PDB file of C-alpha atoms in Angstrom:
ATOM      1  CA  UNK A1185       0.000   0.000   0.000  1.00 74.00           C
ATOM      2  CA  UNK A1186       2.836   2.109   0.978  1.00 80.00           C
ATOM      3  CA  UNK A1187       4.801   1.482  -3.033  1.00 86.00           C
ATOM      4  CA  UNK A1188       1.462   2.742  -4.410  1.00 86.00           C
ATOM      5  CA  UNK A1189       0.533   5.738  -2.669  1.00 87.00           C
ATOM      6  CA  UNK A1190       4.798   6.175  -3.411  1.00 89.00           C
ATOM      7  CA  UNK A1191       3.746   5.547  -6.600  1.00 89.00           C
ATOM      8  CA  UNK A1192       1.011   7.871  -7.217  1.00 89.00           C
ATOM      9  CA  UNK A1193       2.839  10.987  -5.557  1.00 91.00           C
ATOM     10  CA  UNK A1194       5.700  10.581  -8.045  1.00 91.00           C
ATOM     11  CA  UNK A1195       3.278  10.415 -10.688  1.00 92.00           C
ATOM     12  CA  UNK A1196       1.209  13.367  -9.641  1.00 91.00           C
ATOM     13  CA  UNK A1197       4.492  15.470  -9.163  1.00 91.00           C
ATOM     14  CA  UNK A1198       5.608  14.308 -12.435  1.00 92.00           C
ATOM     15  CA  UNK A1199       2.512  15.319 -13.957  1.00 92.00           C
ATOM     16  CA  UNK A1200       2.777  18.780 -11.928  1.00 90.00           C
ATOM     17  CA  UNK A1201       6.197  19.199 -13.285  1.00 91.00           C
ATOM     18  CA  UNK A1202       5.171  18.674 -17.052  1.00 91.00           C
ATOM     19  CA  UNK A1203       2.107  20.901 -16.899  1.00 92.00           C
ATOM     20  CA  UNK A1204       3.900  23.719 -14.678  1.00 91.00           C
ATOM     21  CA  UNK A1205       7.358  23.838 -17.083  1.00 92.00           C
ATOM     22  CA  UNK A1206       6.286  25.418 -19.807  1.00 91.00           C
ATOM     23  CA  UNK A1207       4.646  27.908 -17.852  1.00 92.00           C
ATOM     24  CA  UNK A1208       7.448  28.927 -15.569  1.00 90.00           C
ATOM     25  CA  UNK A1209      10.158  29.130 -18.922  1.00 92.00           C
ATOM     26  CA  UNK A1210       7.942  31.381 -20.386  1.00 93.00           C
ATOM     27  CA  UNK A1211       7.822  33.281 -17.138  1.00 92.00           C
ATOM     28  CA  UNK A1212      11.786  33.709 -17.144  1.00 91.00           C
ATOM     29  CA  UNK A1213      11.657  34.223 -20.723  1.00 92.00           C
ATOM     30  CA  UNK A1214       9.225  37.289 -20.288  1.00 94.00           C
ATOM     31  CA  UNK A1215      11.076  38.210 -17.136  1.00 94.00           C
ATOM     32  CA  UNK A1216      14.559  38.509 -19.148  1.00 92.00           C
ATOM     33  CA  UNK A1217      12.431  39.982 -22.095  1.00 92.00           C
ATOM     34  CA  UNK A1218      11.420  42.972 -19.652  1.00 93.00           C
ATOM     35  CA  UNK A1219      15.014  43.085 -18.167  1.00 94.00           C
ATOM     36  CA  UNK A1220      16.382  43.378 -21.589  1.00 93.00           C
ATOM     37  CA  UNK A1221      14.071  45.815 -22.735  1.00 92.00           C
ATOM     38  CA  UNK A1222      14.504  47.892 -19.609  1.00 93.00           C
ATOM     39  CA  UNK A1223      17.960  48.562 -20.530  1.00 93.00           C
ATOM     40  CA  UNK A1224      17.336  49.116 -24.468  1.00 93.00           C
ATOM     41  CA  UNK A1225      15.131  51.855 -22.715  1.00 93.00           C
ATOM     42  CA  UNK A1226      17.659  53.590 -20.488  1.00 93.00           C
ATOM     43  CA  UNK A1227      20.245  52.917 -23.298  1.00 93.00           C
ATOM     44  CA  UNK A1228      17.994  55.129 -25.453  1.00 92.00           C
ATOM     45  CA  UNK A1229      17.521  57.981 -23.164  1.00 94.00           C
ATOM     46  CA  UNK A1230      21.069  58.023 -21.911  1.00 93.00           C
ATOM     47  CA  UNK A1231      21.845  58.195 -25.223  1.00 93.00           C
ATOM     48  CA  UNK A1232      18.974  61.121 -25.811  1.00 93.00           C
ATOM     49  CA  UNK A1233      20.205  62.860 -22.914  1.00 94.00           C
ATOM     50  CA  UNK A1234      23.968  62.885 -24.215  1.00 94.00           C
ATOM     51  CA  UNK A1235      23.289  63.679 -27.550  1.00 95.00           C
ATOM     52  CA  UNK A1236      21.043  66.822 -26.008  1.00 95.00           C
ATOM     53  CA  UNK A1237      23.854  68.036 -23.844  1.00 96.00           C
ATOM     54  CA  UNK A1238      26.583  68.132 -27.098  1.00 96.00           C
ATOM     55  CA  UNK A1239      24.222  69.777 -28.953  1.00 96.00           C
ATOM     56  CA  UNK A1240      24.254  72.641 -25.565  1.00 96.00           C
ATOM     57  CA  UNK A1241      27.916  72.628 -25.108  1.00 95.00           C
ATOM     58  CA  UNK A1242      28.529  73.557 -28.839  1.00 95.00           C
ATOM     59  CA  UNK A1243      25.962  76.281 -28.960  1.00 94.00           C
ATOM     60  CA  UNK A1244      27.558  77.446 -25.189  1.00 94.00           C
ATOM     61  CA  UNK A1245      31.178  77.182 -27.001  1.00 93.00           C
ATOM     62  CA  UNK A1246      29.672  79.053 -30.030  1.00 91.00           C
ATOM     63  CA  UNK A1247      28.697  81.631 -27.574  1.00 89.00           C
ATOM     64  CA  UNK A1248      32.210  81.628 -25.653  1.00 90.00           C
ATOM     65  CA  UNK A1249      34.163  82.152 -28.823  1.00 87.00           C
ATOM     66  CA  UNK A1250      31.896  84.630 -30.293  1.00 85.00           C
ATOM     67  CA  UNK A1251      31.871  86.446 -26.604  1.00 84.00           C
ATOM     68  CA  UNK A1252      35.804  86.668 -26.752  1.00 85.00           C
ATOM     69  CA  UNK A1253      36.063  87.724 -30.610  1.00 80.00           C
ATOM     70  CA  UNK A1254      34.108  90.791 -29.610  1.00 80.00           C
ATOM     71  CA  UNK A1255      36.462  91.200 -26.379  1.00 77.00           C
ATOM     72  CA  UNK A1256      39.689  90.713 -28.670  1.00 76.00           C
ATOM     73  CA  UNK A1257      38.679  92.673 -31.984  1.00 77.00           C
ATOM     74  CA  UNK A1258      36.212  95.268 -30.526  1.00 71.00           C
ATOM     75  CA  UNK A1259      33.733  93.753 -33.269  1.00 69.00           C
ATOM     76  CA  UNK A1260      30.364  92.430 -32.854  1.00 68.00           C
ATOM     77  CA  UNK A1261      30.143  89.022 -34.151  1.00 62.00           C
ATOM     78  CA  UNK A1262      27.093  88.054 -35.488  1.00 64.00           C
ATOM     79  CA  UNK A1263      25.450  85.224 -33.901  1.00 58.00           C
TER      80      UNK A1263
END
C-alpha cells in the first residue's frame, strides 16, 4: 500500500512538473524579455540625454568664442 501511494505521488508530481514547465520558462523568458528591454530603454535615453547636452555645449562654445572675438577685436560678431 505504501509502493502505491509512493507511486502515485511521483506520478502526480511528475505530472505537476510537465504541466507547470512550460509555464514557468515562459515566465523567465518574459522576465529577461522585460530586463532586456529595460535597458534598451535607459540605453535610449542616456543616449537622448547625451546627444542633447553636445548639442548645448557647442551652442555654449559658439557663444564663448563669439563672446571673446568681440572682447579681442572690438567687433560684434554676429550670432
Amino acid at each position: 500500500m505504501n509502493s502505491i501511494k509512493n507511486f502515485l505521488a511521483v506520478s502526480f508530481g511528475i505530472v505537476v512538473a510537465v504541466i507547470l514547465a512550460p509555464f514557468v520558462a515562459l515566465f523567465g523568458l518574459m522576465m529577461l524579455g522585460l530586463t532586456f528591454g529595460l535597458a534598451l530603454i535607459a540605453a535610449g535615453t542616456v543616449t537622448a540625454v547625451v546627444k542633447e547636452a553636445e548639442k548645448e555645449a557647442q551652442n555654449v562654445a559658439a557663444d564663448v568664442e563669439a563672446e571673446a572675438e568681440t572682447v579681442v577685436t572690438g567687433n560684434e560678431v554676429p550670432a
